[in-house]
Structures are given as structure tokens and as C-alpha cells.
Amino acid sequence: CGTQLPSLDVMGVFNALSGFVFAFSGQKIFLEMQAEMTEPTEFPKALHAAFPVLFLSYLLVSLAAYGRCGDRTPTYLLDVLPSGPLARCASVFMLVHMMVSYTIANQVLARAMLLLSGCTTGLEPGLTGRLIWFTQTSAQALFAIVLSNAIPLFDDFVSVIGGLLSTQFSFVFPAGLFLLFAQTGRGVGKVMIIACAFVIVVGVVFTVVGTVSNIRRIADDAKTGGAPFACNL
């Protein structure tokens, strides 16, 4: 377990919630995943099955960590486990989780980059297309490795992304686009319109307050942070 956590103020609450937003912001990539399916209409079935499992998994792990450490629950979850085979096993599973998540996001980004650059040959079958795709994805992987290690307080950086970008891409933009769709007069209920407006307001508040709180946290942590490419989680 870690050290005693400071008492939460308003900024601290939004800082913590930014991490939750980041964890549940996968819907920004759902449309790309659905577009690649042979039967896109089957996607809602997978979604309805996956989200309850995701929520219960996060809930059980959080309760277990808090039940063991209480107010000394560390910000990095694996620090709950004592050093030894169990911690190493959990670290391997964490690595697999990160590799799968990165691979999915990397494929979508690589495709978008090739389309924007006009190099559509990289999306075609054949040796040339595979070489271009390999070069593009390898360059993105190298950039990700350098960036993640060049930022000493990487967990703070993730929180900033959650507060500044994930709230927009996962909540504000989808709700805003749905409201635009509602203006076409295709029978959208008032309840959904009110719900979308509420989501937009909450998303904007999270974006502003969450980003400010995370920047303040970075400024505070930077006083004791390590150097770039140092191991300082």
C-alpha cells in the first residue's frame, strides 16, 4: 500500500474523475471498430455484453484495493500487491492489456494517417502495401515509446488527456452530433434531447475544471518528479 492520501477538495475530485473518464472513453473508437465488422449490425450485442463486464471488473478491483489499503490505496494499482510472483504475474497481464488496447488504437490511427496523407497504397493488399503499413505502424509505436518515457509524470499526463480530450470525444461530440441528428425530425424523443444537453453541459464542466486541476497537479508533482526516461510512476 502507499502513503496516506491527502484529503480531496473540489479540484482533487475532478482530477480523480478524469481518470475514470479516460478508463470509460472507449466509445470514441466504437464506430471504427463497427465499420470493420463483417456484420456491423451485430455490434450492439457485443457492446451490451462488454460494458457490464467492464463496469463490474473495475468496481470489484477498486473495492478489493480499497478494502486492503483503505486511505493508503496507491495511485498505481499494482502497488497494492507485495513484491513477488503475484505482482509479476499481474504485471504481465497489465502488459497484455496495454498491448491489446494500443494495437486497436494504433490500427485506427495508422489508417487515418495514410488516408490523410493520400498514401492509400498502404491500405491495399500486396507486398508494397504491407511494407508501407509496417513502416507507418512502426513509426507510431516508436513515437509512443519515446513520448511515454520522455514524460516523467506519465500518470498525470494521462489524466490531462482524460480531462481535456476524452470528455470531448466520448461525451460532448457524440451528444452534440445526436442533437444535430434530432433536428432532422426523425422522431427523436424529448427525453433523449434533454439527456444529450445534460451530457454536453457536464462534459464541458469536466473539460474545464478537470484540465485545470490536472495542470495544477502536474505543477505540484513536477517539484519532486524525476528526469525524462526515468522510472517514476
Rosetta silent file (secondary structure, phi, psi, omega in degrees, C-alpha in Angstrom):
SEQUENCE: CGTQLPSLDVMGVFNALSGFVFAFSGQKIFLEMQAEMTEPTEFPKALHAAFPVLFLSYLLVSLAAYGRCGDRTPTYLLDVLPSGPLARCASVFMLVHMMVSYTIANQVLARAMLLLSGCTTGLEPGLTGRLIWFTQTSAQALFAIVLSNAIPLFDDFVSVIGGLLSTQFSFVFPAGLFLLFAQTGRGVGKVMIIACAFVIVVGVVFTVVGTVSNIRRIADDAKTGGAPFACNL
SCORE:     score description
SCORE:     0.000 S_00000001
   1 L     0.000  161.308 -176.924    0.000    0.000    0.000 S_00000001
   2 L   -93.395 -160.920  179.170    1.026    3.596   -0.483 S_00000001
   3 L   -85.889  169.186  179.451    1.238    6.616    1.753 S_00000001
   4 L   -61.429  125.669 -179.583   -1.681    8.438    3.321 S_00000001
   5 L   -77.663  144.500  177.176   -3.604   10.237    0.599 S_00000001
   6 L   -69.327  156.258  178.534   -4.401   13.927    1.092 S_00000001
   7 L   -65.450  144.537 -176.353   -7.992   14.933    1.680 S_00000001
   8 L   -82.686  133.689  168.577   -9.927   15.626   -1.514 S_00000001
   9 L  -107.360 -171.089 -177.612  -11.023   19.114   -2.445 S_00000001
  10 H   -61.178  -44.902  179.924  -13.114   20.080   -5.459 S_00000001
  11 H   -64.188  -38.626  179.013  -10.116   20.079   -7.773 S_00000001
  12 H   -64.854  -36.917  177.873   -8.954   16.731   -6.424 S_00000001
  13 H   -63.510  -46.915  179.709  -12.353   15.186   -7.099 S_00000001
  14 H   -66.554  -32.877  176.070  -12.319   16.340  -10.718 S_00000001
  15 H   -62.607  -44.624  179.059   -8.741   15.147  -11.046 S_00000001
  16 H   -67.697  -39.825 -179.893   -9.751   11.671   -9.903 S_00000001
  17 H   -65.561  -27.361  177.231  -12.850   11.650  -12.086 S_00000001
  18 H   -61.432  -35.045  176.806  -10.684   12.442  -15.103 S_00000001
  19 H   -65.698  -38.967  176.918   -9.076    9.049  -14.638 S_00000001
  20 H   -65.640  -40.978  178.632  -12.492    7.381  -14.684 S_00000001
  21 H   -59.953  -43.630  179.410  -13.427    9.294  -17.830 S_00000001
  22 H   -62.163  -39.603 -177.702  -10.245    8.069  -19.507 S_00000001
  23 H   -67.300  -32.457 -176.573  -10.996    4.473  -18.474 S_00000001
  24 L  -106.554   26.073 -176.204  -14.516    4.556  -19.930 S_00000001
  25 L  -100.452   22.194 -178.469  -13.735    6.564  -23.067 S_00000001
  26 H   -67.741  -18.095 -175.587  -13.528    3.629  -25.434 S_00000001
  27 H   -65.719  -14.583  178.580  -16.675    4.669  -27.288 S_00000001
  28 H   -68.525  -13.527  179.978  -14.694    7.160  -29.340 S_00000001
  29 H  -112.718    0.877 -175.636  -13.336    4.231  -31.328 S_00000001
  30 H   -62.153  -41.631 -177.629  -16.507    2.134  -31.471 S_00000001
  31 H   -62.735  -39.029  177.474  -17.622    3.404  -34.887 S_00000001
  32 H   -64.621  -40.380  178.276  -14.272    2.469  -36.440 S_00000001
  33 H   -65.930  -42.392 -179.968  -14.497   -0.999  -34.912 S_00000001
  34 H   -64.393  -37.590 -178.614  -18.076   -1.434  -36.109 S_00000001
  35 H   -64.980  -25.296 -178.819  -17.149   -0.335  -39.639 S_00000001
  36 L   -87.777   -5.896 -177.570  -14.579   -3.137  -39.870 S_00000001
  37 L   -77.607  147.535  174.916  -17.054   -5.862  -38.882 S_00000001
  38 L   -66.721  -36.735  177.810  -18.492   -8.284  -41.433 S_00000001
  39 L  -122.650   83.221 -176.274  -21.885   -7.844  -39.769 S_00000001
  40 H   -58.701  -26.844 -178.829  -21.913   -4.304  -38.305 S_00000001
  41 H   -67.970  -14.062  179.514  -25.480   -4.745  -37.048 S_00000001
  42 H   -84.686   -7.912 -175.407  -24.180   -7.300  -34.528 S_00000001
  43 H   -60.270  -42.323  179.906  -22.009   -4.702  -32.790 S_00000001
  44 H   -56.861  -30.997  178.622  -24.658   -3.590  -30.229 S_00000001
  45 H   -63.749  -45.227  178.357  -24.811   -7.167  -28.908 S_00000001
  46 H   -64.978  -38.460 -178.594  -21.106   -7.150  -28.146 S_00000001
  47 H   -65.083  -45.728 -178.970  -21.381   -3.671  -26.664 S_00000001
  48 H   -66.378  -26.506  177.599  -24.254   -4.578  -24.338 S_00000001
  49 H   -83.300  -34.098 -173.547  -22.340   -7.627  -23.130 S_00000001
  50 H   -77.898  -40.248 -173.496  -18.974   -5.909  -22.735 S_00000001
  51 H   -65.259  -42.858  175.148  -19.906   -2.778  -20.804 S_00000001
  52 H   -60.887  -38.909  178.105  -21.479   -4.519  -17.772 S_00000001
  53 H   -64.429  -42.403  178.720  -18.423   -6.790  -17.580 S_00000001
  54 H   -61.464  -46.703 -178.913  -16.132   -3.769  -17.832 S_00000001
  55 H   -62.849  -45.754 -179.380  -18.009   -1.901  -15.116 S_00000001
  56 H   -65.608  -36.044  179.355  -18.087   -4.882  -12.742 S_00000001
  57 H   -64.369  -48.243  177.827  -14.396   -5.569  -13.322 S_00000001
  58 H   -61.356  -41.685 -177.615  -13.392   -2.004  -12.466 S_00000001
  59 H   -64.913  -47.150 -178.301  -15.751   -1.999   -9.481 S_00000001
  60 H   -65.057  -41.870  179.520  -14.511   -5.276   -7.997 S_00000001
  61 H   -65.108  -42.271  179.955  -10.843   -4.373   -8.452 S_00000001
  62 H   -64.055  -43.566  179.719  -11.379   -0.923   -6.909 S_00000001
  63 H   -65.280  -39.413  179.317  -13.267   -2.362   -3.931 S_00000001
  64 H   -64.942  -42.580 -179.888  -10.619   -5.039   -3.396 S_00000001
  65 H   -66.283  -43.803 -179.637   -7.806   -2.469   -3.491 S_00000001
  66 H   -69.486  -35.095  177.610   -9.609   -0.089   -1.156 S_00000001
  67 H   -64.022  -30.239  179.745  -10.584   -2.949    1.153 S_00000001
  68 H   -82.967  -41.559 -170.833   -6.924   -3.891    1.511 S_00000001
  69 H  -110.945  -17.282  179.491   -5.347   -0.439    1.754 S_00000001
  70 H    60.052 -131.748 -179.046   -8.137    1.960    2.687 S_00000001
  71 H   -70.046   -6.133  177.560   -6.934    5.573    2.597 S_00000001
  72 H  -100.717   16.869  177.557   -3.478    4.313    1.671 S_00000001
  73 L   -61.342  123.073 -176.442   -4.623    2.898   -1.659 S_00000001
  74 L   -72.805  157.282  178.496   -1.830    3.806   -4.128 S_00000001
  75 L   -69.887  -28.947  175.782   -2.497    5.707   -7.321 S_00000001
  76 L   -99.359  116.912 -167.945   -0.865    2.885   -9.312 S_00000001
  77 H   -58.389  -40.102 -175.340   -2.972   -0.205   -8.754 S_00000001
  78 H   -66.495  -14.921  176.546   -0.224   -2.824   -8.950 S_00000001
  79 H   -69.586  -11.631  175.540    1.473   -1.208   -5.955 S_00000001
  80 H   -65.929  -33.102 -175.488   -1.247   -2.835   -3.868 S_00000001
  81 L   -82.917  139.635  175.424    0.420   -6.196   -4.422 S_00000001
  82 L   -70.051  153.232  178.638    3.550   -7.157   -2.480 S_00000001
  83 L   -60.482  137.459 -178.968    6.696   -7.815   -4.474 S_00000001
  84 L   149.600 -167.877 -177.518    6.880  -11.401   -5.636 S_00000001
  85 H   -58.801  -38.043 -178.412    5.380  -13.875   -8.125 S_00000001
  86 H   -64.319  -43.347  179.020    1.855  -12.463   -7.756 S_00000001
  87 H   -65.701  -39.350  178.879    2.965   -8.923   -8.611 S_00000001
  88 H   -66.264  -39.163  178.320    4.987  -10.172  -11.582 S_00000001
  89 H   -64.380  -44.679  178.478    2.015  -12.177  -12.850 S_00000001
  90 H   -63.297  -36.060  178.918   -0.280   -9.154  -12.534 S_00000001
  91 H   -65.431  -36.864  177.396    2.284   -7.030  -14.359 S_00000001
  92 H   -63.652  -44.128  177.937    2.295   -9.484  -17.261 S_00000001
  93 H   -63.961  -36.911  176.906   -1.492   -9.257  -17.520 S_00000001
  94 H   -64.090  -40.005  178.359   -1.249   -5.472  -17.388 S_00000001
  95 H   -63.351  -43.219  178.467    1.276   -5.563  -20.229 S_00000001
  96 H   -62.181  -42.626  178.333   -1.034   -7.759  -22.314 S_00000001
  97 H   -59.754  -45.162 -179.852   -3.922   -5.364  -21.634 S_00000001
  98 H   -65.573  -38.859 -179.468   -1.849   -2.371  -22.743 S_00000001
  99 H   -65.468  -41.978  179.225   -0.649   -4.169  -25.875 S_00000001
 100 H   -65.936  -46.635 -179.735   -4.191   -5.056  -26.941 S_00000001
 101 H   -61.611  -43.915 -179.426   -5.511   -1.549  -26.249 S_00000001
 102 H   -65.538  -41.935 -177.773   -2.591    0.068  -28.058 S_00000001
 103 H   -60.759  -43.067  179.687   -2.860   -2.256  -31.050 S_00000001
 104 H   -62.610  -49.637 -178.706   -6.541   -1.438  -31.583 S_00000001
 105 H   -66.311  -36.316 -177.820   -5.989    2.318  -31.339 S_00000001
 106 H   -65.739  -37.746 -179.967   -2.812    2.162  -33.416 S_00000001
 107 H   -63.663  -43.895 -179.741   -4.560    0.441  -36.337 S_00000001
 108 H   -64.176  -44.347 -179.960   -7.248    3.122  -36.500 S_00000001
 109 H   -64.381  -41.659 -179.727   -4.695    5.938  -36.284 S_00000001
 110 H   -62.328  -42.381  179.053   -2.465    4.358  -38.934 S_00000001
 111 H   -63.145  -43.543 -179.961   -5.370    4.033  -41.350 S_00000001
 112 H   -64.266  -41.438 -179.507   -6.412    7.642  -40.758 S_00000001
 113 H   -64.088  -40.040  179.630   -2.855    8.912  -41.243 S_00000001
 114 H   -68.027  -38.633  178.092   -2.476    7.050  -44.532 S_00000001
 115 H   -66.707  -42.292 -179.890   -5.796    8.376  -45.810 S_00000001
 116 H   -66.116  -35.043 -178.953   -4.935   11.953  -44.813 S_00000001
 117 H   -80.750  -10.917 -178.848   -1.520   11.728  -46.452 S_00000001
 118 L    82.571    3.413 -179.483   -3.019   10.288  -49.647 S_00000001
 119 L   -89.230   67.306 -177.175   -0.841    7.191  -49.384 S_00000001
 120 H   -74.342   -8.868  177.142   -3.697    4.744  -49.857 S_00000001
 121 H   -60.521  -30.428  179.672   -1.300    2.146  -51.252 S_00000001
 122 H   -67.990  -11.735  178.534   -0.568    1.233  -47.650 S_00000001
 123 H   -99.752   -0.650 -177.464   -4.160    0.047  -47.291 S_00000001
 124 L   -95.583  152.853  176.511   -4.012   -2.250  -50.306 S_00000001
 125 L   -68.565  161.961 -179.699   -3.074   -5.954  -50.278 S_00000001
 126 L   113.210  168.505 -175.470    0.311   -6.987  -51.566 S_00000001
 127 H   -64.389  -42.629 -178.795    3.931   -6.624  -50.539 S_00000001
 128 H   -63.226  -45.862  178.954    4.134   -2.859  -51.122 S_00000001
 129 H   -61.041  -41.511  179.963    1.025   -2.184  -49.086 S_00000001
 130 H   -66.071  -38.737  178.983    2.257   -4.357  -46.227 S_00000001
 131 H   -66.172  -42.042  178.264    5.654   -2.630  -46.169 S_00000001
 132 H   -64.564  -42.913  178.948    4.050    0.820  -46.066 S_00000001
 133 H   -62.514  -42.977  179.000    1.664   -0.291  -43.326 S_00000001
 134 H   -62.354  -41.959  179.341    4.534   -1.798  -41.331 S_00000001
 135 H   -64.006  -44.109 -179.117    6.560    1.405  -41.665 S_00000001
 136 H   -63.831  -49.521 -178.393    3.638    3.586  -40.582 S_00000001
 137 H   -67.976  -34.469  178.094    2.668    1.497  -37.558 S_00000001
 138 H   -67.605  -39.538  177.889    6.303    1.047  -36.506 S_00000001
 139 H   -64.000  -40.914  177.427    6.883    4.811  -36.633 S_00000001
 140 H   -64.634  -40.014  178.961    3.789    5.367  -34.482 S_00000001
 141 H   -64.262  -43.250  178.893    4.948    2.742  -31.995 S_00000001
 142 H   -62.600  -42.380  178.725    8.399    4.333  -31.747 S_00000001
 143 H   -62.501  -40.721  179.985    6.853    7.767  -31.217 S_00000001
 144 H   -64.749  -40.059  179.910    4.597    6.380  -28.469 S_00000001
 145 H   -64.674  -46.686 -179.343    7.546    4.752  -26.689 S_00000001
 146 H   -63.501  -44.857 -177.545    9.625    7.938  -26.800 S_00000001
 147 H   -64.208  -45.581 -176.914    6.731   10.145  -25.696 S_00000001
 148 H   -67.059  -30.106  179.380    5.649    7.945  -22.789 S_00000001
 149 H   -89.399  -18.474  179.996    9.202    7.695  -21.456 S_00000001
 150 H   -80.588  -15.088 -179.501   10.073   11.337  -22.039 S_00000001
 151 L  -102.044  107.115 -176.222    7.312   12.469  -19.668 S_00000001
 152 L   -58.762  -42.019 -177.473    8.380   11.724  -16.075 S_00000001
 153 L   -99.523   67.778 -172.194    4.875   12.118  -14.650 S_00000001
 154 H   -68.278  -32.347  178.400    3.124    9.994  -17.233 S_00000001
 155 H   -64.848  -35.071  175.225    0.137    9.173  -14.996 S_00000001
 156 H   -66.776  -38.695  179.049   -0.516   12.914  -14.690 S_00000001
 157 H   -62.357  -40.389  177.593   -0.251   13.221  -18.449 S_00000001
 158 H   -62.612  -39.986  178.504   -2.891   10.504  -18.862 S_00000001
 159 H   -64.446  -37.201  176.940   -5.197   12.403  -16.514 S_00000001
 160 H   -63.580  -42.165  177.718   -4.776   15.555  -18.598 S_00000001
 161 H   -60.910  -42.460  178.855   -5.757   13.596  -21.708 S_00000001
 162 H   -61.639  -42.115 -177.346   -8.801   12.269  -19.865 S_00000001
 163 H   -76.826  -36.726 -173.403   -9.880   15.718  -18.759 S_00000001
 164 H   -89.117  -41.191 -172.197   -9.082   17.649  -21.926 S_00000001
 165 H  -109.788  -44.072 -175.003   -9.783   15.244  -24.788 S_00000001
 166 H   -62.842  -36.048  177.792  -11.651   12.145  -23.653 S_00000001
 167 H   -62.915  -36.562 -179.825  -14.550   14.168  -22.304 S_00000001
 168 H   -71.956  -52.511 -174.190  -14.925   15.859  -25.691 S_00000001
 169 H   -70.228  -30.014 -173.770  -14.554   12.834  -27.935 S_00000001
 170 H   -97.692  -21.456 -174.910  -16.555   10.451  -25.760 S_00000001
 171 H  -127.380  -54.427 -173.645  -19.345   12.636  -24.404 S_00000001
 172 H   -68.097  -52.681 -176.973  -19.646   16.168  -25.802 S_00000001
 173 H   -63.088  -47.759  178.042  -19.185   15.453  -29.516 S_00000001
 174 H   -59.093  -43.174  179.379  -21.451   12.348  -29.670 S_00000001
 175 H   -65.541  -39.820  178.513  -24.220   14.126  -27.759 S_00000001
 176 H   -64.549  -41.796  177.901  -23.830   17.219  -29.934 S_00000001
 177 H   -65.405  -35.152  177.783  -23.998   15.174  -33.132 S_00000001
 178 H   -66.608  -37.653  177.192  -27.103   13.414  -31.840 S_00000001
 179 H   -65.290  -36.459  174.978  -28.757   16.778  -31.236 S_00000001
 180 H   -64.505  -39.179  177.254  -27.937   17.745  -34.823 S_00000001
 181 H   -64.136  -35.782 -179.154  -29.493   14.486  -35.947 S_00000001
 182 H   -64.857  -25.625 -179.765  -32.594   15.293  -33.884 S_00000001
 183 L   -71.866  -11.063  177.228  -33.082   18.455  -35.917 S_00000001
 184 L   -77.762   -6.902  177.152  -33.824   16.324  -38.984 S_00000001
 185 L    72.785   37.215 -178.097  -37.172   15.479  -37.378 S_00000001
 186 L   -98.154   37.182  171.676  -36.755   11.704  -37.347 S_00000001
 187 L    75.119   32.608  177.170  -38.805   11.056  -34.242 S_00000001
 188 L   -80.278  129.831 -176.985  -36.193   11.607  -31.522 S_00000001
 189 L   -71.670  157.110 -179.791  -37.845   11.795  -28.086 S_00000001
 190 H   -66.465  -30.739 -179.948  -37.595   14.812  -25.808 S_00000001
 191 H   -61.726  -43.232  179.176  -36.047   12.680  -23.072 S_00000001
 192 H   -66.729  -36.959  179.130  -33.041   11.895  -25.274 S_00000001
 193 H   -64.493  -44.391  178.626  -32.704   15.542  -26.269 S_00000001
 194 H   -64.529  -41.916 -179.939  -32.685   16.634  -22.613 S_00000001
 195 H   -62.424  -42.310  179.362  -30.265   13.849  -21.719 S_00000001
 196 H   -65.103  -41.160  178.155  -27.859   14.871  -24.509 S_00000001
 197 H   -62.677  -39.752  177.873  -27.996   18.519  -23.449 S_00000001
 198 H   -63.804  -42.486  179.490  -27.213   17.472  -19.865 S_00000001
 199 H   -62.509  -39.950  179.778  -24.276   15.356  -21.051 S_00000001
 200 H   -63.672  -45.256 -179.954  -22.875   18.290  -23.024 S_00000001
 201 H   -62.119  -47.765  179.623  -23.079   20.626  -20.032 S_00000001
 202 H   -62.872  -40.064  179.728  -21.458   18.095  -17.710 S_00000001
 203 H   -63.047  -40.624  178.557  -18.809   17.317  -20.326 S_00000001
 204 H   -65.524  -42.390  178.135  -17.864   20.969  -20.718 S_00000001
 205 H   -61.644  -44.190  178.284  -17.600   21.389  -16.949 S_00000001
 206 H   -62.144  -39.768 -178.653  -15.418   18.295  -16.712 S_00000001
 207 H   -62.075  -48.659 -175.700  -13.227   19.553  -19.530 S_00000001
 208 H   -70.562  -57.449 -175.451  -12.563   22.944  -17.966 S_00000001
 209 H   -67.640  -41.787 -179.396  -12.322   22.040  -14.277 S_00000001
 210 H   -63.327  -41.642  179.671  -10.676   18.657  -14.873 S_00000001
 211 H   -66.385  -43.990  178.968   -7.993   20.108  -17.116 S_00000001
 212 H   -61.064  -45.028 -178.538   -7.210   22.951  -14.716 S_00000001
 213 H   -64.841  -37.592  179.716   -6.985   20.570  -11.747 S_00000001
 214 H   -70.645  -36.357  176.487   -4.704   18.202  -13.639 S_00000001
 215 H   -65.176  -39.979  176.472   -2.388   21.021  -14.719 S_00000001
 216 H   -62.599  -39.237  179.445   -2.159   22.148  -11.092 S_00000001
 217 H   -65.091  -41.336  178.490   -1.332   18.595  -10.081 S_00000001
 218 H   -61.782  -41.889  179.461    1.419   18.377  -12.673 S_00000001
 219 H   -61.395  -38.848  179.407    2.892   21.650  -11.394 S_00000001
 220 H   -71.896  -44.484 -177.230    2.919   20.266   -7.840 S_00000001
 221 H   -71.365  -25.469 -178.630    4.276   16.829   -8.772 S_00000001
 222 L   -64.772  -21.757  179.593    6.945   18.297  -11.024 S_00000001
 223 L   -66.417  -28.315 -179.682    8.725   19.633   -7.940 S_00000001
 224 L  -117.702    7.543 -177.178    9.563   16.063   -6.910 S_00000001
 225 L   -73.576  162.149  179.884    9.368   14.412  -10.333 S_00000001
 226 L   -87.560 -173.458 -179.686   12.185   12.547  -11.978 S_00000001
 227 L   -86.040  161.833  174.968   14.053   13.227  -15.191 S_00000001
 228 L   -56.080  145.017 -178.592   12.840   12.200  -18.653 S_00000001
 229 L    65.356   16.384  173.360   13.263    8.470  -19.369 S_00000001
 230 L   -96.293  153.754  179.024   13.473    7.830  -15.621 S_00000001
 231 L   -84.786   98.005 -176.791   11.233    5.265  -13.946 S_00000001
 232 L  -142.997   77.266  179.250    8.936    7.494  -11.954 S_00000001
 233 L   -80.070    0.000    0.000    5.340    6.266  -11.917 S_00000001
